[in-house]
Coordinates of N, CA, C and O in Angstrom, one line a residue:
M1 N 0.8 -1.2 -0.2 CA 0.0 -0.1 0.1 C 0.8 1.2 -0.1 O 1.9 1.2 0.8
T2 N 0.3 2.3 -0.8 CA 1.0 3.5 -1.0 C 0.9 4.3 0.1 O -0.5 4.2 1.0
A3 N 1.6 5.5 0.6 CA 1.2 6.5 1.4 C 0.3 7.7 1.0 O 0.6 7.7 0.0
T4 N -0.6 7.7 1.8 CA -1.6 8.6 1.3 C -1.0 10.2 1.7 O -0.1 10.1 2.6
R5 N -1.8 11.1 1.2 CA -1.3 12.6 1.6 C -1.2 12.7 3.3 O -0.6 13.2 3.8
Y6 N -2.3 12.3 3.7 CA -2.7 12.1 5.2 C -1.4 11.3 6.0 O -0.9 12.0 7.2
D7 N -1.0 10.4 5.5 CA 0.2 9.5 6.2 C 1.2 10.4 5.8 O 2.2 10.3 7.0
R8 N 1.6 11.3 4.9 CA 3.0 11.6 4.9 C 3.0 13.2 5.7 O 4.0 13.3 6.1
R9 N 1.6 13.6 5.9 CA 1.5 14.7 6.6 C 1.7 14.3 7.9 O 2.5 15.2 8.9
M10 N 1.1 13.1 8.6 CA 1.2 12.9 9.8 C 2.7 12.5 10.2 O 3.3 12.8 11.2
Y11 N 3.1 11.7 9.5 CA 4.5 11.7 9.2 C 5.6 12.8 9.5 O 6.6 12.8 10.4
A12 N 5.5 13.8 8.7 CA 6.0 15.0 8.9 C 6.0 15.7 10.3 O 6.8 16.3 10.8
V13 N 4.6 15.8 10.6 CA 4.5 16.1 12.0 C 4.9 15.7 13.1 O 5.6 16.0 14.1
M14 N 5.0 14.2 13.0 CA 5.5 13.5 13.8 C 7.1 13.6 14.1 O 7.5 13.1 15.3
N15 N 7.6 13.8 13.2 CA 9.1 13.8 12.7 C 9.5 15.0 12.9 O 10.9 15.2 12.3
D16 N 8.8 16.1 13.3 CA 9.1 17.5 13.2 C 10.3 17.7 14.6 O 9.7 17.2 15.5
R17 N 11.6 17.9 14.2 CA 12.4 18.2 15.4 C 12.4 19.6 16.1 O 13.5 19.8 16.8
R18 N 11.5 20.3 15.5 CA 11.9 21.9 16.4 C 12.0 21.7 17.8 O 12.4 22.7 18.4
A19 N 11.0 20.8 18.4 CA 10.5 20.8 19.9 C 11.4 19.7 20.4 O 11.4 19.2 21.6
A20 N 12.7 19.0 19.9 CA 13.4 18.0 20.2 C 13.8 18.0 21.3 O 14.4 17.4 22.3
A21 N 14.3 19.6 22.0 CA 15.2 19.8 23.4 C 14.3 19.6 24.1 O 14.6 19.2 25.5
V22 N 12.8 19.7 24.1 CA 12.0 19.2 25.3 C 12.3 17.7 25.6 O 12.2 17.5 26.7
Y23 N 12.3 16.8 24.7 CA 12.4 15.5 25.1 C 13.8 14.8 24.5 O 14.1 13.7 24.2
A24 N 14.7 15.4 24.4 CA 16.3 15.1 24.1 C 16.5 14.0 24.8 O 17.5 13.2 24.5
T25 N 16.8 13.9 26.2 CA 17.2 13.1 27.0 C 16.3 12.4 27.5 O 15.3 12.6 28.0
A26 N 16.7 11.2 28.4 CA 16.0 10.2 29.0 C 15.2 10.9 30.3 O 13.8 10.7 30.5
G27 N 16.1 11.5 30.8 CA 15.4 12.4 32.3 C 14.3 13.2 31.7 O 13.3 13.3 32.3
R28 N 14.5 14.1 30.6 CA 13.2 14.8 30.2 C 11.9 14.1 29.7 O 11.1 14.6 30.2
R29 N 12.2 12.9 29.1 CA 11.3 12.3 28.7 C 10.9 11.4 30.0 O 9.3 11.6 29.9
R30 N 11.1 11.1 31.0 CA 10.8 10.7 32.1 C 9.9 11.6 32.9 O 8.8 11.3 33.5
L31 N 10.5 13.1 32.9 CA 9.4 14.1 33.5 C 8.4 14.4 32.9 O 7.7 14.6 33.1
L32 N 8.6 14.4 31.3 CA 7.4 14.3 30.2 C 6.2 13.3 31.0 O 5.0 13.7 30.9
V33 N 6.8 11.9 30.9 CA 5.7 10.8 31.4 C 5.1 11.1 32.7 O 3.9 11.0 32.7
G34 N 6.0 11.5 33.8 CA 5.4 11.7 34.9 C 4.3 12.9 35.2 O 3.5 12.7 35.8
A35 N 4.6 13.6 34.3 CA 3.8 15.0 34.4 C 2.4 14.6 33.2 O 1.4 15.0 33.9
H36 N 2.7 13.8 32.6 CA 1.5 13.2 31.6 C 0.6 12.6 32.6 O -0.8 12.5 32.6
V37 N 1.3 11.6 33.2 CA 0.6 10.9 34.2 C -0.1 11.3 35.3 O -1.2 11.1 35.4
V38 N 0.4 12.5 35.9 CA -0.2 13.0 37.0 C -1.3 14.0 36.4 O -2.6 14.3 37.0
L39 N -1.2 14.7 35.3 CA -2.3 15.5 34.4 C -3.5 14.9 34.4 O -4.7 15.0 34.3
T40 N -3.1 13.3 33.9 CA -4.3 12.4 33.2 C -5.1 11.9 34.6 O -6.2 12.0 34.7
G41 N -4.4 11.4 35.7 CA -4.8 11.4 37.0 C -6.0 12.8 37.4 O -6.9 12.4 38.1
V42 N -5.2 13.8 37.6 CA -5.9 15.0 38.1 C -7.4 15.0 37.1 O -8.2 15.3 37.5
G43 N -7.2 15.1 35.7 CA -8.3 15.1 35.1 C -9.2 14.2 34.9 O -10.4 14.6 35.0
V44 N -8.9 13.0 35.5 CA -9.9 11.8 34.9 C -10.5 12.1 36.6 O -11.9 11.8 36.6
A45 N -10.0 12.1 37.6 CA -10.4 12.3 38.8 C -11.4 13.5 39.0 O -12.3 13.4 39.4
A46 N -11.0 14.8 38.3 CA -11.8 16.1 38.2 C -13.1 15.5 37.5 O -14.0 15.9 38.0
W47 N -13.1 14.7 36.4 CA -14.2 14.2 35.4 C -15.0 13.4 36.5 O -16.4 13.6 36.3
I48 N -14.4 12.5 36.9 CA -15.1 11.4 37.7 C -15.9 12.3 38.7 O -17.3 12.0 39.2
G49 N -15.3 13.5 39.5 CA -16.0 14.2 40.5 C -17.0 14.7 40.3 O -18.2 15.0 40.4
T50 N -16.8 15.4 38.8 CA -17.9 16.3 38.1 C -19.1 15.2 37.7 O -20.4 15.9 37.9
V51 N -19.0 14.3 37.1 CA -20.0 13.4 36.9 C -20.9 12.3 38.1 O -22.1 12.7 38.0
F52 N -20.2 12.5 39.0 CA -20.8 11.7 40.2 C -20.9 12.8 41.2 O -21.5 12.0 42.3
G53 N -20.3 13.6 41.4 CA -20.5 14.9 42.4 C -21.2 16.0 42.0 O -22.0 15.8 41.2
S54 N -20.9 17.1 42.6 CA -21.5 18.3 42.1 C -20.6 19.6 42.3 O -19.4 19.4 42.9
G55 N -20.4 20.4 41.6 CA -19.7 21.7 41.9 C -19.2 21.8 40.6 O -18.7 20.9 39.8
W56 N -19.0 23.1 40.1 CA -18.3 24.0 39.1 C -16.8 23.6 39.2 O -16.3 23.8 38.1
I57 N -16.4 23.8 40.5 CA -14.8 23.9 40.6 C -14.0 22.6 39.8 O -13.0 22.5 39.3
L58 N -14.5 21.3 40.0 CA -14.1 20.3 39.1 C -14.2 20.6 37.7 O -13.3 19.9 37.2
A59 N -15.3 21.0 37.2 CA -15.6 21.0 35.7 C -14.3 22.0 35.5 O -13.7 22.2 34.1
V60 N -13.9 23.1 36.2 CA -12.9 24.1 36.0 C -11.6 23.2 35.8 O -10.7 23.7 34.9
A61 N -11.2 22.3 36.8 CA -10.2 21.7 37.0 C -10.0 20.5 35.7 O -8.9 20.7 35.2
V62 N -11.1 20.1 35.2 CA -11.0 19.4 34.1 C -10.5 20.2 32.5 O -9.8 19.7 32.1
A63 N -11.2 21.2 32.6 CA -10.8 22.4 31.5 C -9.3 22.9 31.8 O -8.6 23.2 30.8
A64 N -8.9 23.2 33.1 CA -7.6 23.6 33.1 C -6.6 22.6 33.0 O -5.6 22.9 32.5
T65 N -6.8 21.5 32.8 CA -6.1 20.3 32.9 C -5.9 20.0 31.3 O -4.8 19.4 31.0
L66 N -6.8 20.2 30.5 CA -6.7 19.7 29.0 C -6.0 20.4 28.3 O -5.1 19.5 27.5
L67 N -5.5 21.5 28.3 CA -4.6 22.1 27.4 C -3.0 21.9 27.7 O -2.4 21.1 26.8
P68 N -2.7 21.8 28.8 CA -1.5 21.0 29.1 C -1.2 19.6 28.9 O -0.2 19.2 28.4
W69 N -2.0 19.1 29.1 CA -2.5 17.4 28.9 C -2.2 17.3 27.3 O -1.4 16.3 26.8
V70 N -2.7 17.9 26.4 CA -2.6 18.1 25.2 C -1.4 18.3 24.8 O -0.7 17.5 23.8
V71 N -0.7 19.3 25.1 CA 0.6 19.7 24.8 C 1.6 18.5 25.1 O 2.5 17.9 24.4
L72 N 1.5 17.8 26.3 CA 2.5 16.7 26.6 C 2.1 15.4 25.9 O 3.4 15.0 25.9
T73 N 0.9 15.7 25.5 CA 0.9 14.2 24.7 C 1.6 14.6 23.2 O 1.8 13.6 22.8
G74 N 1.4 15.6 22.6 CA 2.3 15.9 21.5 C 3.4 15.8 21.8 O 4.2 15.2 20.8
A75 N 4.2 16.3 22.9 CA 5.7 16.1 23.0 C 6.0 14.7 23.2 O 7.2 14.5 22.7
L76 N 5.1 13.9 23.8 CA 5.6 12.2 24.1 C 5.4 11.6 22.6 O 6.3 11.0 22.1
N77 N 4.4 12.3 21.8 CA 4.3 11.4 20.4 C 5.4 11.9 19.8 O 6.2 11.2 19.0
G78 N 5.6 13.2 19.9 CA 7.1 13.5 19.0 C 8.2 12.8 19.5 O 9.0 12.6 18.5
S79 N 8.6 12.5 20.7 CA 9.6 11.5 21.5 C 9.6 10.5 20.7 O 10.6 9.9 20.6
T80 N 8.8 9.9 20.3 CA 8.6 8.5 19.8 C 8.4 8.8 18.4 O 8.7 7.3 17.9
R81 N 8.3 9.5 17.8 CA 8.2 9.8 16.1 C 7.2 9.2 15.7 O 7.1 8.7 14.6
G82 N 6.2 9.5 16.6 CA 4.8 8.8 15.9 C 4.7 7.3 15.9 O 3.7 6.8 15.6
L83 N 5.3 6.6 16.9 CA 5.2 5.3 16.9 C 3.9 4.7 16.9 O 3.7 3.7 16.5
L84 N 3.1 5.5 18.0 CA 1.8 4.6 18.1 C 0.5 5.6 17.5 O -0.3 5.0 17.4
E85 N 0.9 6.7 16.6 CA -0.1 7.1 16.0 C 0.2 6.8 14.6 O -1.0 7.3 13.7
L86 N 1.2 6.9 14.0 CA 1.3 6.5 12.3 C 0.9 5.1 12.1 O 1.0 4.1 12.8
R87 N 0.2 5.3 10.8 CA -0.1 4.0 10.5 C 1.1 2.9 10.3 O 2.5 3.2 9.7
G88 N 1.1 1.7 10.4 CA 2.1 0.7 10.2 C 3.0 0.8 8.7 O 3.9 0.6 8.8
R89 N 1.7 1.3 7.5 CA 2.8 1.6 6.3 C 3.7 2.5 6.6 O 4.6 2.5 5.6
M90 N 3.8 3.5 7.3 CA 4.6 4.4 7.5 C 5.7 4.1 8.6 O 6.7 5.1 8.6
L91 N 5.8 3.0 9.2 CA 6.8 2.5 9.9 C 7.8 1.6 9.5 O 7.5 0.5 8.4
D92 N 9.1 1.5 9.8 CA 10.0 0.3 9.3 C 9.7 -0.6 10.3 O 9.1 -0.8 11.3
E93 N 10.8 -1.7 10.0 CA 10.3 -2.7 10.6 C 10.7 -2.9 12.1 O 10.1 -3.4 13.0
R94 N 11.9 -2.3 12.5 CA 12.5 -2.1 13.9 C 11.2 -1.3 14.4 O 10.9 -1.7 15.3
Q95 N 10.6 -0.3 13.8 CA 9.3 0.5 14.6 C 8.6 -0.3 14.7 O 7.8 -0.4 15.6
L96 N 7.9 -1.1 13.7 CA 6.8 -2.2 13.9 C 6.9 -3.1 15.1 O 6.1 -3.4 15.8
V97 N 8.6 -3.5 15.3 CA 8.5 -4.5 16.4 C 8.4 -3.9 17.7 O 8.2 -4.4 18.8
E98 N 8.9 -2.6 17.6 CA 8.8 -1.8 18.8 C 7.8 -1.5 19.4 O 7.3 -1.6 20.4
R99 N 6.9 -1.1 18.4 CA 5.4 -0.9 18.6 C 4.6 -2.0 19.7 O 4.1 -2.2 20.3
D100 N 4.8 -3.2 18.8 CA 4.5 -4.5 19.4 C 5.1 -4.7 20.9 O 4.3 -5.2 21.8
R101 N 6.4 -4.4 20.9 CA 6.8 -4.7 22.3 C 6.0 -3.7 23.2 O 5.8 -3.9 24.5
V102 N 6.2 -2.6 22.9 CA 5.1 -1.3 23.6 C 3.9 -1.8 24.0 O 3.7 -1.7 25.2
R103 N 3.2 -2.2 23.0 CA 1.8 -2.6 23.3 C 1.7 -3.9 24.2 O 0.9 -4.1 25.3
A104 N 2.8 -4.7 24.1 CA 2.6 -6.0 25.0 C 3.0 -5.6 26.5 O 2.3 -6.2 27.6
V105 N 3.9 -4.4 26.5 CA 4.4 -4.1 28.2 C 3.1 -3.2 28.7 O 2.8 -3.4 30.0
A106 N 2.6 -2.6 28.0 CA 1.3 -1.8 28.3 C 0.2 -2.7 28.4 O -0.3 -2.4 29.6
H107 N 0.0 -4.0 27.9 CA -1.0 -4.7 28.3 C -0.9 -5.1 29.5 O -1.8 -5.6 30.3
R108 N 0.3 -5.8 29.6 CA 0.7 -6.7 30.9 C 0.5 -5.3 32.2 O -0.1 -5.6 33.2
L109 N 1.1 -4.0 31.9 CA 0.7 -3.3 33.0 C -0.6 -3.1 33.3 O -1.0 -2.8 34.4
T110 N -1.3 -3.0 32.4 CA -3.0 -2.5 32.3 C -3.5 -3.9 33.0 O -4.5 -3.6 34.2
L111 N -3.2 -4.9 32.8 CA -3.6 -6.0 33.5 C -3.6 -6.0 35.2 O -4.4 -6.6 35.7
W112 N -2.2 -5.7 35.6 CA -1.9 -5.5 37.0 C -2.8 -4.5 37.6 O -3.0 -4.8 38.7
L113 N -2.9 -3.2 36.6 CA -3.7 -2.4 37.3 C -5.3 -2.8 37.4 O -5.7 -2.3 38.4
L114 N -6.1 -3.4 36.6 CA -7.1 -3.9 36.6 C -7.1 -5.0 37.8 O -8.4 -4.9 38.5
V115 N -6.3 -5.7 37.9 CA -5.9 -6.7 39.2 C -6.1 -6.0 40.6 O -7.4 -6.1 41.4
A116 N -5.3 -4.6 40.5 CA -5.1 -4.0 41.7 C -6.7 -3.1 41.8 O -7.2 -3.0 43.0
A117 N -7.3 -2.8 40.8 CA -8.8 -2.0 40.8 C -9.7 -3.1 41.2 O -10.6 -2.9 42.1
A118 N -9.7 -4.5 40.7 CA -10.6 -5.3 41.4 C -10.5 -5.5 42.7 O -11.3 -5.5 43.8
F119 N -9.6 -5.7 43.3 CA -8.9 -5.8 44.7 C -9.4 -4.8 45.6 O -9.8 -4.8 46.9
G120 N -9.1 -3.7 44.8 CA -9.4 -2.3 45.7 C -10.5 -2.1 45.8 O -11.2 -1.6 47.0
T121 N -11.5 -2.0 44.6 CA -13.0 -2.0 45.1 C -13.2 -2.9 45.8 O -14.7 -2.8 46.4
G122 N -13.3 -4.2 45.7 CA -13.6 -5.1 46.8 C -13.1 -5.1 48.5 O -14.1 -5.1 48.9
A123 N -12.3 -4.6 48.3 CA -11.8 -4.2 49.7 C -12.6 -2.9 50.2 O -12.9 -2.8 51.3
Y124 N -13.0 -2.0 49.4 CA -13.4 -1.2 49.8 C -15.1 -1.4 50.2 O -15.7 -0.9 51.2
G125 N -15.8 -2.0 49.1 CA -16.8 -3.0 49.6 C -17.2 -3.5 51.1 O -17.9 -3.2 51.7
V126 N -16.1 -4.1 51.4 CA -16.0 -4.9 52.5 C -15.5 -4.0 53.7 O -16.4 -3.8 54.7
L127 N -14.5 -3.2 53.3 CA -14.1 -2.3 54.5 C -15.1 -1.0 55.0 O -15.2 -0.8 56.2
A128 N -15.6 -0.7 53.9 CA -16.8 0.6 54.1 C -18.0 0.2 54.2 O -18.8 1.2 54.3
D129 N -18.3 -1.0 54.1 CA -19.4 -1.6 54.1 C -20.4 -0.9 53.3 O -21.4 -0.4 53.4
A130 N -19.9 -0.5 52.0 CA -20.7 0.3 51.2 C -21.0 -0.7 49.9 O -20.1 -1.4 49.7
P131 N -22.0 -0.3 49.0 CA -22.2 -1.0 47.8 C -21.2 -0.8 47.0 O -20.4 0.2 46.8
L132 N -20.8 -1.6 46.2 CA -19.9 -1.8 45.2 C -19.8 -0.7 44.3 O -18.8 0.0 43.4
R133 N -21.0 -0.7 43.7 CA -21.2 0.4 42.7 C -20.6 1.9 42.7 O -20.2 2.4 41.8
A134 N -20.4 1.9 44.3 CA -20.0 3.4 44.4 C -18.6 3.2 44.2 O -18.1 4.4 43.8
A135 N -17.9 2.3 44.1 CA -16.5 2.3 43.9 C -16.1 1.6 42.4 O -15.1 2.1 41.8
V136 N -17.1 1.2 41.8 CA -16.5 0.3 40.7 C -16.6 1.2 39.6 O -15.4 1.3 38.8
T137 N -17.6 2.2 39.2 CA -17.7 2.9 38.1 C -16.4 4.0 38.2 O -15.8 4.0 37.0
P138 N -15.9 4.4 39.2 CA -14.8 5.3 39.4 C -13.7 4.5 38.8 O -12.7 5.1 37.9
A139 N -13.5 3.6 39.7 CA -12.4 2.8 39.4 C -12.2 2.1 38.0 O -11.0 2.3 37.2
L140 N -13.3 1.9 37.1 CA -13.5 1.4 35.8 C -12.6 2.4 35.0 O -12.4 2.3 34.0
V141 N -13.4 3.7 35.2 CA -13.3 4.8 34.3 C -11.7 5.2 34.5 O -11.1 5.6 33.6
G142 N -11.0 5.2 36.0 CA -9.9 5.5 35.7 C -8.8 4.3 35.1 O -8.0 4.8 34.6
V143 N -9.2 3.1 35.3 CA -8.3 2.0 34.5 C -8.3 2.0 33.2 O -7.4 2.0 32.4
L144 N -9.8 2.4 32.8 CA -10.0 2.8 31.3 C -9.1 4.0 30.7 O -8.1 3.9 29.5
A145 N -8.8 4.9 31.7 CA -7.7 6.2 30.8 C -6.6 5.6 31.0 O -5.7 6.1 30.1
A146 N -6.2 4.7 31.9 CA -4.7 4.4 32.3 C -4.4 3.5 31.3 O -3.4 3.5 30.4
H147 N -5.5 2.6 30.5 CA -5.4 1.7 29.6 C -5.0 2.3 28.4 O -4.4 2.1 27.1
W148 N -5.9 3.3 28.0 CA -5.6 4.3 26.9 C -4.2 5.1 26.9 O -3.8 5.1 25.8
M149 N -3.7 5.4 27.8 CA -2.8 6.3 27.8 C -1.3 5.3 28.1 O -0.3 5.7 27.7
M150 N -1.5 4.2 28.9 CA -0.2 3.3 28.9 C 0.5 3.0 28.0 O 1.8 3.2 28.0
P151 N -0.1 2.5 26.6 CA 1.1 2.6 25.6 C 2.1 3.8 25.2 O 3.2 3.5 25.2
L152 N 1.3 5.2 25.4 CA 2.0 6.3 25.3 C 3.0 6.3 26.5 O 4.4 6.8 26.1
W153 N 2.9 6.0 27.4 CA 3.5 6.4 29.0 C 4.8 5.3 28.7 O 5.9 5.6 29.0
V154 N 4.5 4.2 28.2 CA 5.7 2.9 28.1 C 6.3 3.4 26.9 O 7.8 3.5 27.0
A155 N 5.9 3.6 25.7 CA 6.7 4.4 24.4 C 7.5 5.6 24.9 O 8.8 5.4 24.7
G156 N 7.2 6.4 25.7 CA 8.0 7.4 26.3 C 8.9 6.9 27.0 O 10.1 7.8 26.8
L157 N 8.8 6.0 27.6 CA 10.0 5.7 28.8 C 11.1 4.6 28.0 O 12.0 4.5 28.3
R158 N 10.4 4.2 27.0 CA 11.5 3.0 26.3 C 12.1 3.7 25.1 O 13.3 3.2 24.6
V159 N 11.9 4.9 24.6 CA 12.6 5.5 23.7 C 14.2 5.8 23.9 O 14.3 6.2 25.0
Q160 N 14.8 5.8 23.1 CA 16.2 5.8 23.3 C 16.8 7.3 22.6 O 16.0 8.0 21.8
D161 N 17.8 7.7 23.3 CA 18.1 9.1 22.8 C 18.8 9.1 21.7 O 19.2 8.0 21.1
E162 N 18.6 10.1 20.9 CA 19.3 10.4 19.4 C 20.8 9.9 19.6 O 21.2 10.8 20.4
P163 N 21.1 9.7 18.4 CA 22.9 9.8 18.8 C 23.4 11.2 18.7 O 22.7 11.7 17.5
R164 N 24.5 11.4 19.0 CA 25.0 12.8 18.9 C 25.8 12.6 17.7 O 26.7 11.9 17.4
E165 N 25.9 14.1 17.2 CA 27.1 14.1 16.5 C 28.7 14.3 17.2 O 28.3 14.6 18.3
P166 N 29.6 13.6 16.3 CA 30.7 13.6 17.1 C 31.1 15.1 17.6 O 32.0 15.4 18.7
E167 N 30.8 16.5 16.9 CA 31.2 17.8 17.3 C 30.5 18.0 18.6 O 31.0 18.9 19.4
E168 N 29.1 17.7 18.8 CA 28.5 17.8 20.1 C 28.8 17.0 21.1 O 28.9 17.4 22.3
E169 N 29.5 15.6 20.9 CA 30.0 15.1 21.7 C 31.5 15.4 22.7 O 31.6 15.4 23.6
F170 N 32.5 15.7 21.8 CA 33.6 16.1 22.1 C 33.9 17.6 22.0 O 35.2 18.1 22.1
G171 N 33.0 18.4 21.3 CA 33.3 19.8 21.4 C 33.8 20.2 20.3 O 34.2 19.3 19.4
D172 N 34.0 21.4 20.2 CA 34.7 21.8 18.6 C 36.0 21.8 18.7 O 36.9 22.1 19.5
A173 N 36.7 20.8 17.8 CA 38.0 20.5 17.6 C 38.7 21.7 17.0 O 40.1 21.6 17.2
S174 N 38.4 22.7 16.4 CA 38.9 23.8 16.0 C 39.4 24.8 16.7 O 39.2 24.9 18.1

């Protein structure tokens, strides 16, 4: 199959190196992933509170987390060069294998998160002597959000640093 205009445009966007300094090192990528995890957690918790609770403050929190979350998502996608966003025909064999590995690791992590959520909601029901539906829906929404984002987080943590040019590594020899 040949690449479409959309494929070529997305490839160009995902491989744009103008913001590469933001995610150039493993430490910066870990910081991006950590901030993205926190923003995702805050946004999802605020959304759950808005749906199952009351108050406009939580709705404002959802709105306030959205823009930085989108920016961080773009930075993580850029750091992986679109590993998870590009169609398979735009990736080489090495990238396809890496995407499969990322998805497998994310799947295993999400499995353990589901196990923890099941035990946590069960424990809540027993210890709080409350109906399980009070804990199940928020837990499921939280795990769904983590399931959705886990491949991006794993890919952001697994991506390797770009090879340095010799003059960057050793300084200017002149």
